[in-house]
Amino acid sequence: MANPLTDKQFIRLLDDRLTKVYHDEFNNLPMIIDTFYNRMKSSKAWEEYFSVGDIPDPEAFNGTIQYQGISPGYHTKIEPSEYAGGIMIERRLLDTERYDIIESRPKGLAKAANRKMNKIAHEPFIYHTSTAFSFMTPEEGVALCSNSHTTKSGTSTATGFDNLSTLAFNAVNLEAVRIQSLGLKSDISERIDTNFDTIVHGSNNAEAVWEVINSQGKVDEMTNNANFQHKKVETDRTSALG
């Protein structure tokens, strides 16, 4: 437990001779919750989600209808944690402080709460290869981005189930990942339509991403070839990703 704020700690605030007291000078990183997530209210202790598999192709009719089977998908449980925080202030400090700074400090709790929520919202992007989730218990048991995804249908997962790439970012590798995404399959190993339309990146890659997406010609090439990636996707920079 943190010690209460006392007049001995903040004795300068008891002095009328200060020209200015600086506070609330730092802004939090931009909130990303409404950019990447849908908000929902819940009065439950936990929320549960379940998926149902795809339907196989119909077979040639030979006088008898062939009934297709459907496999269950995976179950996911989300159990939010509760967070709480407070500030303990010595009564004497409140009574004798000369700049009304300490009395306004509890307002900073809302700023701290928003910062914590923003950190949690970044976790799927920062820890996308981890199987340790803060609130979620997935039945599949693999990371969000993984080359080990499974299916209950019994079909082969040799191709079309890997959504992890560890290539360095550049124009050539972006195209390789785009092509990989076009091969993603459903739970019964059928090709599906994908539309990867946004690159989420940190500040360290901001210049490289901007060049690849905005250059009219191919990046770093002495040719007149057009840049296939030009204006193809949106970009979203978040400093918390590095």
Coordinates of N, CA and C in Angstrom, one line a residue:
M1 N 0.9 -1.2 0.0 CA 0.0 0.0 0.0 C 0.9 1.2 0.0
A2 N 0.6 2.2 -0.9 CA 1.4 3.4 -0.9 C 1.1 4.3 0.3
N3 N 2.1 5.1 0.7 CA 1.9 6.0 1.8 C 1.1 7.2 1.4
P4 N 0.3 7.8 2.3 CA -0.5 9.0 2.0 C 0.4 10.1 1.6
L5 N -0.1 11.0 0.8 CA 0.6 12.3 0.5 C 0.6 13.2 1.7
T6 N 1.7 13.7 2.1 CA 1.8 14.5 3.3 C 2.4 15.8 3.1
D7 N 2.2 16.8 4.0 CA 2.8 18.1 3.9 C 4.3 18.1 3.9
K8 N 4.9 17.1 4.5 CA 6.4 17.0 4.5 C 6.9 16.7 3.1
Q9 N 6.2 15.8 2.4 CA 6.6 15.5 1.0 C 6.5 16.7 0.1
F10 N 5.4 17.4 0.2 CA 5.1 18.5 -0.7 C 5.1 19.9 0.0
I11 N 6.2 20.1 0.8 CA 6.3 21.3 1.6 C 6.4 22.5 0.7
R12 N 6.9 22.4 -0.5 CA 6.9 23.5 -1.4 C 5.5 24.1 -1.7
L13 N 4.5 23.2 -1.7 CA 3.2 23.7 -2.0 C 2.6 24.5 -0.9
L14 N 3.3 24.6 0.3 CA 2.8 25.4 1.4 C 3.4 26.8 1.3
D15 N 4.2 27.0 0.4 CA 4.9 28.3 0.2 C 4.3 29.2 -0.8
D16 N 3.9 30.4 -0.4 CA 3.2 31.3 -1.3 C 4.1 31.9 -2.4
R17 N 5.4 31.7 -2.3 CA 6.4 32.4 -3.1 C 6.6 31.7 -4.5
L18 N 6.1 30.6 -4.7 CA 6.3 29.9 -6.0 C 5.6 30.6 -7.1
T19 N 6.3 30.8 -8.2 CA 5.8 31.4 -9.4 C 4.8 30.6 -10.1
K20 N 5.1 29.3 -10.2 CA 4.2 28.4 -11.0 C 4.4 27.0 -10.5
V21 N 3.3 26.2 -10.4 CA 3.4 24.8 -10.1 C 2.9 24.0 -11.4
Y22 N 3.8 23.2 -11.9 CA 3.5 22.4 -13.1 C 2.8 21.1 -12.7
H23 N 1.7 20.8 -13.4 CA 1.0 19.6 -13.2 C 0.1 19.3 -14.5
D24 N -0.2 18.0 -14.7 CA -1.0 17.6 -15.8 C -0.3 18.0 -17.1
E25 N 1.0 18.0 -17.2 CA 1.7 18.4 -18.4 C 1.9 17.3 -19.4
F26 N 1.6 16.1 -19.0 CA 1.9 14.9 -19.9 C 0.6 14.4 -20.5
N27 N 0.5 14.2 -21.8 CA -0.7 13.6 -22.4 C -0.5 12.1 -22.5
N28 N -1.6 11.4 -22.3 CA -1.6 9.9 -22.6 C -1.4 9.6 -24.1
L29 N -1.0 8.4 -24.4 CA -1.0 8.0 -25.8 C -2.5 8.0 -26.3
P30 N -2.7 8.2 -27.6 CA -4.1 8.1 -28.1 C -4.8 6.8 -27.8
M31 N -6.1 6.9 -27.4 CA -6.9 5.7 -27.2 C -7.2 5.0 -28.5
I32 N -7.0 3.7 -28.5 CA -7.3 2.9 -29.7 C -8.5 2.0 -29.6
I33 N -9.2 2.1 -28.5 CA -10.3 1.1 -28.3 C -11.4 1.2 -29.3
D34 N -11.8 2.5 -29.6 CA -12.9 2.7 -30.6 C -12.4 2.5 -32.0
T35 N -11.1 2.5 -32.2 CA -10.6 2.3 -33.6 C -10.6 0.8 -34.0
F36 N -10.3 -0.1 -33.0 CA -10.1 -1.5 -33.3 C -11.2 -2.4 -32.7
Y37 N -12.0 -1.9 -31.8 CA -12.9 -2.8 -31.1 C -14.3 -2.3 -31.2
N38 N -15.3 -3.2 -31.0 CA -16.7 -2.8 -30.7 C -16.9 -2.8 -29.2
R39 N -17.4 -1.8 -28.7 CA -17.7 -1.7 -27.3 C -19.1 -2.4 -27.0
M40 N -19.2 -3.1 -25.9 CA -20.4 -3.8 -25.5 C -20.5 -3.7 -24.0
K41 N -21.7 -3.5 -23.5 CA -22.0 -3.5 -22.1 C -22.4 -4.9 -21.7
S42 N -22.0 -5.3 -20.5 CA -22.4 -6.6 -20.0 C -22.5 -6.5 -18.5
S43 N -23.6 -7.2 -18.0 CA -23.8 -7.3 -16.5 C -23.4 -8.7 -16.0
K44 N -22.8 -9.5 -16.9 CA -22.4 -10.9 -16.5 C -21.0 -10.9 -16.0
A45 N -20.8 -11.9 -15.2 CA -19.4 -12.1 -14.6 C -18.5 -12.5 -15.7
W46 N -19.0 -13.2 -16.8 CA -18.2 -13.5 -17.9 C -19.1 -13.6 -19.2
E47 N -18.5 -13.5 -20.3 CA -19.2 -13.7 -21.6 C -18.6 -14.9 -22.3
E48 N -19.4 -15.7 -23.0 CA -19.0 -16.9 -23.7 C -19.4 -16.8 -25.2
Y49 N -18.5 -17.3 -26.1 CA -18.8 -17.3 -27.5 C -18.5 -18.6 -28.1
F50 N -19.3 -19.0 -29.1 CA -19.1 -20.3 -29.7 C -19.4 -20.2 -31.2
S51 N -18.6 -20.9 -32.0 CA -18.8 -20.9 -33.4 C -19.2 -22.2 -34.0
V52 N -19.9 -22.1 -35.1 CA -20.4 -23.3 -35.8 C -19.7 -23.3 -37.2
G53 N -19.3 -24.5 -37.6 CA -18.5 -24.7 -38.8 C -19.2 -24.4 -40.1
D54 N -18.4 -24.5 -41.2 CA -18.9 -24.2 -42.5 C -19.6 -25.5 -43.0
I55 N -20.5 -25.3 -44.1 CA -21.2 -26.4 -44.7 C -20.5 -26.9 -45.9
P56 N -20.2 -28.2 -46.1 CA -19.5 -28.7 -47.2 C -20.3 -28.5 -48.5
D57 N -19.6 -28.7 -49.7 CA -20.3 -28.6 -51.0 C -21.4 -29.7 -51.1
P58 N -22.4 -29.4 -51.8 CA -23.4 -30.5 -52.1 C -22.8 -31.5 -53.1
E59 N -23.3 -32.7 -53.0 CA -22.8 -33.8 -53.9 C -23.8 -33.9 -55.1
A60 N -23.3 -34.6 -56.1 CA -24.2 -34.9 -57.3 C -25.4 -35.7 -56.9
F61 N -26.6 -35.3 -57.4 CA -27.9 -35.9 -57.0 C -28.0 -37.2 -57.8
N62 N -28.2 -38.3 -57.0 CA -28.4 -39.6 -57.6 C -29.7 -40.2 -57.2
G63 N -30.7 -39.4 -56.9 CA -32.0 -39.9 -56.4 C -32.2 -39.8 -55.0
T64 N -31.1 -39.6 -54.2 CA -31.2 -39.5 -52.8 C -30.4 -38.3 -52.3
I65 N -30.9 -37.5 -51.5 CA -30.2 -36.4 -51.0 C -29.1 -36.8 -50.0
Q66 N -27.9 -36.3 -50.2 CA -26.8 -36.6 -49.3 C -26.7 -35.4 -48.3
Y67 N -26.9 -35.8 -47.1 CA -26.9 -34.8 -46.0 C -25.4 -34.5 -45.5
Q68 N -25.1 -33.2 -45.5 CA -23.8 -32.8 -45.1 C -23.7 -32.6 -43.6
G69 N -22.5 -32.9 -43.1 CA -22.3 -32.7 -41.7 C -21.7 -31.4 -41.4
I70 N -21.9 -30.9 -40.3 CA -21.3 -29.6 -39.8 C -20.6 -29.8 -38.5
S71 N -19.4 -29.4 -38.4 CA -18.6 -29.5 -37.2 C -18.8 -28.3 -36.3
P72 N -18.7 -28.6 -35.0 CA -18.7 -27.4 -34.1 C -17.4 -26.7 -34.2
G73 N -17.5 -25.4 -33.8 CA -16.2 -24.6 -33.8 C -15.7 -24.6 -32.4
Y74 N -15.0 -23.5 -32.1 CA -14.3 -23.5 -30.7 C -15.1 -22.5 -29.8
H75 N -15.0 -22.8 -28.5 CA -15.6 -22.0 -27.5 C -14.6 -21.1 -26.9
T76 N -15.0 -19.8 -26.6 CA -14.2 -18.8 -26.0 C -14.9 -18.2 -24.8
K77 N -14.2 -18.1 -23.7 CA -14.7 -17.4 -22.5 C -13.9 -16.2 -22.2
I78 N -14.6 -15.1 -22.0 CA -14.0 -13.8 -21.6 C -14.5 -13.4 -20.2
E79 N -13.5 -13.4 -19.3 CA -13.8 -13.0 -17.9 C -13.0 -11.8 -17.5
P80 N -13.6 -10.6 -17.6 CA -12.9 -9.4 -17.3 C -12.4 -9.3 -15.8
S81 N -11.3 -8.7 -15.6 CA -10.7 -8.5 -14.3 C -11.2 -7.1 -13.8
E82 N -11.2 -6.9 -12.6 CA -11.6 -5.6 -12.0 C -10.3 -4.9 -11.5
Y83 N -10.3 -3.6 -11.8 CA -9.1 -2.7 -11.4 C -9.7 -1.6 -10.5
A84 N -8.8 -1.2 -9.5 CA -9.2 -0.1 -8.7 C -8.0 0.6 -8.2
G85 N -8.1 1.9 -7.9 CA -7.0 2.7 -7.4 C -7.5 3.9 -6.7
G86 N -6.7 4.5 -5.9 CA -7.1 5.6 -5.1 C -5.9 6.4 -4.6
I87 N -6.1 7.6 -4.1 CA -5.1 8.5 -3.6 C -5.4 8.8 -2.1
M88 N -4.5 8.6 -1.2 CA -4.7 9.0 0.2 C -3.9 10.2 0.5
I89 N -4.6 11.2 0.9 CA -4.0 12.6 1.2 C -4.2 13.0 2.6
E90 N -3.1 13.4 3.2 CA -3.2 13.8 4.6 C -4.1 15.1 4.7
R91 N -4.9 15.1 5.7 CA -5.8 16.2 5.9 C -5.1 17.6 6.0
R92 N -3.9 17.6 6.8 CA -3.2 18.8 7.0 C -2.7 19.3 5.6
L93 N -2.3 18.4 4.7 CA -1.8 18.9 3.4 C -2.9 19.6 2.6
L94 N -4.1 19.0 2.7 CA -5.2 19.6 2.0 C -5.6 21.0 2.6
D95 N -5.4 21.1 3.9 CA -5.8 22.4 4.5 C -4.8 23.5 4.3
T96 N -3.5 23.1 4.2 CA -2.5 24.1 4.1 C -1.9 24.4 2.8
E97 N -2.2 23.5 1.8 CA -1.6 23.7 0.5 C -2.1 24.9 -0.2
R98 N -1.3 25.7 -0.9 CA -1.6 27.1 -1.3 C -2.0 27.2 -2.8
Y99 N -2.0 26.1 -3.5 CA -2.2 26.2 -5.0 C -3.3 25.4 -5.5
D100 N -4.1 24.7 -4.7 CA -5.2 23.9 -5.1 C -4.8 22.8 -6.0
I101 N -3.5 22.4 -5.9 CA -3.1 21.3 -6.8 C -3.4 19.9 -6.2
I102 N -3.2 19.7 -4.9 CA -3.4 18.4 -4.3 C -4.9 18.1 -4.4
E103 N -5.8 19.1 -4.1 CA -7.2 18.9 -4.1 C -7.7 18.4 -5.5
S104 N -7.0 18.8 -6.6 CA -7.4 18.4 -7.9 C -6.8 17.1 -8.4
R105 N -5.9 16.6 -7.5 CA -5.2 15.3 -8.0 C -6.1 14.1 -8.2
P106 N -7.2 13.9 -7.4 CA -8.1 12.8 -7.7 C -8.6 12.8 -9.1
K107 N -8.7 13.9 -9.8 CA -9.1 13.9 -11.2 C -8.2 13.1 -12.1
G108 N -6.9 13.0 -11.6 CA -6.0 12.3 -12.4 C -6.2 10.8 -12.4
L109 N -7.1 10.3 -11.5 CA -7.4 8.9 -11.5 C -8.1 8.5 -12.7
A110 N -8.9 9.3 -13.3 CA -9.6 9.0 -14.6 C -8.6 8.9 -15.7
K111 N -7.6 9.8 -15.7 CA -6.5 9.7 -16.7 C -5.7 8.4 -16.6
A112 N -5.5 8.0 -15.3 CA -4.7 6.8 -15.1 C -5.6 5.6 -15.5
A113 N -6.9 5.6 -15.3 CA -7.7 4.5 -15.7 C -7.8 4.4 -17.2
N114 N -7.9 5.5 -17.9 CA -7.8 5.5 -19.4 C -6.5 4.9 -19.9
R115 N -5.4 5.3 -19.2 CA -4.1 4.8 -19.7 C -4.1 3.3 -19.5
K116 N -4.6 2.8 -18.4 CA -4.6 1.3 -18.2 C -5.5 0.6 -19.2
M117 N -6.7 1.2 -19.5 CA -7.5 0.5 -20.5 C -6.8 0.5 -21.9
N118 N -6.1 1.6 -22.2 CA -5.4 1.7 -23.5 C -4.3 0.6 -23.5
K119 N -3.6 0.4 -22.4 CA -2.6 -0.6 -22.4 C -3.2 -2.0 -22.7
I120 N -4.3 -2.3 -22.1 CA -5.0 -3.6 -22.3 C -5.4 -3.7 -23.7
A121 N -5.9 -2.6 -24.3 CA -6.4 -2.6 -25.7 C -5.2 -2.9 -26.7
H122 N -4.0 -2.6 -26.3 CA -2.9 -2.8 -27.1 C -2.4 -4.3 -27.1
E123 N -2.8 -5.0 -26.0 CA -2.2 -6.3 -25.8 C -2.3 -7.3 -26.9
P124 N -3.5 -7.4 -27.6 CA -3.5 -8.3 -28.8 C -2.5 -8.0 -29.9
F125 N -2.1 -6.8 -30.0 CA -1.1 -6.4 -31.0 C 0.3 -6.6 -30.6
I126 N 0.5 -6.4 -29.3 CA 1.9 -6.5 -28.7 C 2.2 -8.0 -28.5
Y127 N 1.2 -8.7 -28.0 CA 1.4 -10.2 -27.6 C 0.7 -11.1 -28.5
H128 N 0.7 -10.8 -29.8 CA -0.1 -11.6 -30.8 C 0.4 -13.0 -31.0
T129 N 1.6 -13.3 -30.5 CA 2.2 -14.7 -30.7 C 2.1 -15.4 -29.3
S130 N 1.5 -14.8 -28.3 CA 1.5 -15.4 -27.0 C 0.1 -16.2 -26.8
T131 N 0.2 -17.3 -26.0 CA -1.0 -18.0 -25.6 C -1.5 -17.6 -24.3
A132 N -0.9 -16.6 -23.7 CA -1.3 -16.1 -22.3 C -2.2 -14.9 -22.6
F133 N -3.4 -15.0 -22.3 CA -4.4 -13.9 -22.5 C -4.8 -13.4 -21.1
S134 N -5.1 -12.1 -21.1 CA -5.4 -11.4 -19.8 C -6.8 -11.8 -19.3
F135 N -7.8 -11.9 -20.2 CA -9.2 -12.2 -19.9 C -9.8 -13.3 -20.6
M136 N -9.1 -13.8 -21.7 CA -9.8 -14.8 -22.5 C -9.2 -16.2 -22.3
T137 N -10.1 -17.1 -22.4 CA -9.8 -18.5 -22.3 C -10.2 -19.2 -23.6
P138 N -9.4 -19.4 -24.6 CA -9.8 -20.0 -25.9 C -9.6 -21.5 -25.8
E139 N -10.6 -22.2 -26.3 CA -10.6 -23.6 -26.4 C -9.5 -24.1 -27.3
E140 N -9.2 -23.4 -28.4 CA -8.2 -23.8 -29.4 C -6.9 -23.9 -28.7
G141 N -6.5 -22.9 -27.9 CA -5.3 -23.0 -27.1 C -4.1 -22.5 -27.9
V142 N -4.2 -21.8 -28.9 CA -3.0 -21.2 -29.7 C -3.1 -19.7 -29.7
A143 N -2.0 -19.1 -30.1 CA -2.0 -17.6 -30.1 C -2.9 -17.1 -31.2
L144 N -3.2 -15.8 -31.1 CA -4.0 -15.1 -32.1 C -3.3 -15.3 -33.5
C145 N -2.0 -15.0 -33.6 CA -1.3 -15.2 -34.8 C -0.4 -16.5 -34.6
S146 N -0.7 -17.5 -35.4 CA 0.0 -18.8 -35.2 C 0.1 -19.6 -36.4
N147 N 1.1 -20.4 -36.5 CA 1.2 -21.4 -37.6 C 0.8 -22.8 -37.2
S148 N 0.0 -22.8 -36.1 CA -0.4 -24.1 -35.5 C -1.9 -24.1 -35.3
H149 N -2.7 -23.3 -36.0 CA -4.1 -23.3 -35.8 C -4.7 -24.7 -36.2
T150 N -5.8 -25.1 -35.5 CA -6.4 -26.4 -35.7 C -7.9 -26.2 -36.1
T151 N -8.5 -27.4 -36.4 CA -9.9 -27.4 -36.7 C -10.5 -28.7 -36.2
K152 N -11.8 -28.6 -35.9 CA -12.5 -29.8 -35.4 C -13.1 -30.7 -36.6
S153 N -13.0 -30.2 -37.8 CA -13.7 -30.8 -38.9 C -12.9 -32.1 -39.4
G154 N -11.7 -32.2 -39.0 CA -10.9 -33.3 -39.4 C -10.2 -33.1 -40.7
T155 N -10.4 -32.0 -41.4 CA -9.7 -31.7 -42.7 C -8.2 -31.3 -42.4
S156 N -7.4 -31.4 -43.4 CA -6.0 -31.1 -43.3 C -5.8 -29.6 -43.0
T157 N -4.9 -29.3 -42.1 CA -4.5 -27.9 -41.8 C -3.1 -27.6 -42.4
A158 N -2.6 -28.4 -43.3 CA -1.3 -28.2 -43.8 C -1.1 -26.9 -44.6
T159 N -2.2 -26.4 -45.2 CA -2.2 -25.1 -45.9 C -3.4 -24.3 -45.5
G160 N -3.3 -23.0 -45.5 CA -4.5 -22.2 -45.4 C -4.9 -21.9 -43.9
F161 N -4.1 -22.3 -43.0 CA -4.5 -22.1 -41.6 C -3.4 -21.2 -40.8
D162 N -2.3 -21.0 -41.5 CA -1.2 -20.2 -40.9 C -1.4 -18.7 -41.1
N163 N -1.5 -18.0 -40.0 CA -1.7 -16.5 -40.2 C -0.6 -15.7 -39.4
L164 N 0.6 -16.3 -39.4 CA 1.8 -15.7 -38.8 C 2.9 -15.6 -39.8
S165 N 3.5 -14.4 -39.9 CA 4.6 -14.2 -40.7 C 5.7 -13.4 -39.9
T166 N 6.9 -13.8 -39.9 CA 8.0 -13.1 -39.2 C 8.9 -12.4 -40.1
L167 N 8.5 -12.1 -41.3 CA 9.3 -11.3 -42.3 C 9.4 -9.9 -41.9
A168 N 10.6 -9.3 -42.1 CA 10.8 -7.9 -41.9 C 9.9 -7.1 -42.8
F169 N 9.5 -5.9 -42.4 CA 8.5 -5.1 -43.3 C 9.3 -4.4 -44.4
N170 N 8.8 -4.7 -45.6 CA 9.2 -4.0 -46.8 C 8.2 -4.3 -47.9
A171 N 8.3 -3.7 -49.1 CA 7.3 -3.9 -50.1 C 7.2 -5.3 -50.6
V172 N 8.4 -6.0 -50.7 CA 8.4 -7.4 -51.2 C 7.7 -8.3 -50.2
N173 N 8.0 -8.1 -49.0 CA 7.4 -9.0 -47.9 C 5.9 -8.7 -47.7
L174 N 5.6 -7.4 -47.9 CA 4.1 -7.1 -47.7 C 3.3 -7.8 -48.8
E175 N 3.8 -7.9 -50.0 CA 3.1 -8.6 -51.0 C 3.1 -10.1 -50.7
A176 N 4.2 -10.6 -50.2 CA 4.2 -12.1 -49.8 C 3.1 -12.4 -48.8
V177 N 2.9 -11.5 -47.8 CA 1.9 -11.7 -46.8 C 0.5 -11.5 -47.4
R178 N 0.4 -10.6 -48.3 CA -0.9 -10.4 -48.9 C -1.3 -11.7 -49.7
I179 N -0.4 -12.3 -50.4 CA -0.7 -13.5 -51.1 C -1.0 -14.6 -50.2
Q180 N -0.2 -14.7 -49.0 CA -0.5 -15.7 -48.0 C -1.9 -15.6 -47.5
S181 N -2.4 -14.3 -47.3 CA -3.7 -14.1 -46.7 C -4.8 -14.6 -47.7
L182 N -4.5 -14.5 -49.0 CA -5.5 -15.0 -50.0 C -5.7 -16.5 -50.0
G183 N -4.8 -17.2 -49.3 CA -4.9 -18.6 -49.3 C -5.6 -19.1 -48.0
L184 N -6.0 -18.2 -47.1 CA -6.6 -18.7 -45.9 C -7.9 -19.5 -46.1
K185 N -8.2 -20.4 -45.3 CA -9.3 -21.3 -45.5 C -10.2 -21.4 -44.3
S186 N -11.4 -21.9 -44.5 CA -12.4 -22.1 -43.4 C -12.1 -23.3 -42.6
D187 N -13.0 -23.6 -41.7 CA -12.7 -24.8 -40.8 C -12.8 -26.1 -41.6
I188 N -13.4 -26.1 -42.8 CA -13.4 -27.4 -43.6 C -12.4 -27.2 -44.8
S189 N -11.4 -26.4 -44.6 CA -10.4 -26.2 -45.6 C -10.9 -25.7 -47.0
E190 N -11.9 -24.9 -47.0 CA -12.4 -24.2 -48.2 C -11.8 -22.8 -48.2
R191 N -11.4 -22.4 -49.4 CA -10.9 -21.0 -49.6 C -12.0 -20.0 -49.2
I192 N -11.6 -18.9 -48.5 CA -12.5 -17.9 -48.1 C -12.0 -16.5 -48.6
D193 N -12.9 -15.6 -48.7 CA -12.5 -14.2 -49.1 C -11.9 -13.4 -48.0
T194 N -10.8 -12.8 -48.2 CA -10.1 -12.0 -47.2 C -9.9 -10.6 -47.7
N195 N -9.9 -9.7 -46.8 CA -9.6 -8.3 -47.2 C -8.8 -7.6 -46.1
F196 N -7.5 -7.8 -46.3 CA -6.6 -7.2 -45.3 C -6.4 -5.7 -45.8
D197 N -7.1 -4.8 -45.1 CA -7.1 -3.4 -45.6 C -6.4 -2.4 -44.7
T198 N -5.8 -2.9 -43.6 CA -5.2 -1.9 -42.6 C -3.9 -2.5 -42.1
I199 N -2.8 -1.7 -42.1 CA -1.6 -2.0 -41.5 C -1.5 -1.3 -40.1
V200 N -1.4 -2.1 -39.1 CA -1.2 -1.5 -37.7 C 0.3 -1.6 -37.4
H201 N 0.9 -0.5 -37.1 CA 2.4 -0.5 -37.0 C 2.8 0.5 -35.9
G202 N 4.0 0.3 -35.4 CA 4.5 1.2 -34.4 C 5.3 2.4 -35.0
S203 N 5.8 3.3 -34.2 CA 6.5 4.5 -34.7 C 7.8 4.1 -35.4
N204 N 8.4 3.0 -35.0 CA 9.7 2.6 -35.6 C 9.5 2.3 -37.1
N205 N 8.3 1.8 -37.5 CA 8.1 1.4 -38.9 C 7.3 2.4 -39.7
A206 N 7.0 3.6 -39.1 CA 6.1 4.6 -39.7 C 6.7 5.0 -41.1
E207 N 8.0 5.3 -41.1 CA 8.5 5.8 -42.4 C 8.4 4.7 -43.5
A208 N 8.8 3.5 -43.1 CA 8.8 2.4 -44.1 C 7.4 2.1 -44.6
V209 N 6.5 2.1 -43.7 CA 5.1 1.9 -44.1 C 4.6 3.0 -45.0
W210 N 4.8 4.2 -44.7 CA 4.4 5.3 -45.5 C 4.9 5.3 -46.9
E211 N 6.2 5.0 -47.0 CA 6.8 4.9 -48.3 C 6.2 3.8 -49.2
V212 N 6.0 2.6 -48.6 CA 5.5 1.5 -49.4 C 4.1 1.8 -49.8
I213 N 3.3 2.4 -49.0 CA 1.9 2.7 -49.4 C 1.7 3.9 -50.2
N214 N 2.5 4.9 -50.1 CA 2.3 6.2 -50.8 C 3.2 6.4 -52.0
S215 N 4.2 5.6 -52.2 CA 5.1 5.7 -53.4 C 4.4 5.3 -54.7
Q216 N 4.4 6.1 -55.7 CA 3.7 5.8 -56.9 C 4.5 4.7 -57.7
G217 N 5.9 4.8 -57.6 CA 6.7 3.8 -58.2 C 7.2 2.8 -57.2
K218 N 7.7 1.7 -57.7 CA 8.2 0.6 -56.8 C 9.3 1.2 -55.9
V219 N 9.2 0.9 -54.6 CA 10.1 1.4 -53.6 C 11.5 0.9 -53.8
D220 N 12.5 1.8 -53.8 CA 14.0 1.4 -53.9 C 14.3 0.7 -55.2
E221 N 13.6 1.0 -56.3 CA 14.0 0.4 -57.5 C 14.1 1.5 -58.6
M222 N 15.1 1.4 -59.4 CA 15.4 2.4 -60.5 C 14.6 2.0 -61.8
T223 N 13.3 1.9 -61.6 CA 12.4 1.5 -62.8 C 11.2 2.4 -62.8
N224 N 10.5 2.3 -63.9 CA 9.2 3.1 -64.0 C 8.0 2.2 -63.6
N225 N 8.3 1.1 -63.0 CA 7.2 0.2 -62.7 C 6.3 0.8 -61.6
A226 N 5.0 0.7 -61.8 CA 4.1 1.2 -60.8 C 4.1 0.4 -59.5
N227 N 3.8 1.1 -58.4 CA 3.8 0.4 -57.1 C 2.4 -0.2 -56.9
F228 N 2.4 -1.5 -56.9 CA 1.1 -2.3 -56.7 C 0.4 -1.9 -55.4
Q229 N 1.2 -1.6 -54.4 CA 0.6 -1.3 -53.1 C 0.1 0.1 -52.9
H230 N 0.3 1.0 -53.9 CA 0.0 2.4 -53.8 C -1.5 2.6 -53.4
K231 N -1.6 3.2 -52.2 CA -3.0 3.5 -51.6 C -3.9 2.3 -51.5
K232 N -3.3 1.1 -51.5 CA -4.2 -0.1 -51.4 C -4.8 -0.3 -50.0
V233 N -4.1 0.1 -49.0 CA -4.5 -0.2 -47.6 C -4.4 1.1 -46.8
E234 N -5.1 1.1 -45.7 CA -5.0 2.1 -44.7 C -3.9 1.8 -43.7
T235 N -3.4 2.8 -43.1 CA -2.3 2.6 -42.1 C -2.8 3.2 -40.8
D236 N -2.4 2.6 -39.7 CA -2.7 3.1 -38.3 C -1.5 3.0 -37.4
R237 N -1.0 4.1 -37.0 CA 0.2 4.1 -36.2 C -0.2 4.2 -34.7
T238 N 0.4 3.3 -33.9 CA 0.2 3.4 -32.5 C 1.6 3.3 -31.8
S239 N 1.9 4.4 -31.0 CA 3.3 4.5 -30.4 C 3.6 3.3 -29.5
A240 N 2.6 2.8 -28.9 CA 2.8 1.7 -27.9 C 3.4 0.4 -28.5
L241 N 3.4 0.3 -29.8 CA 3.9 -0.8 -30.5 C 5.4 -0.7 -30.8
G242 N 6.0 0.5 -30.4 CA 7.4 0.7 -30.6 C 7.7 1.6 -31.8

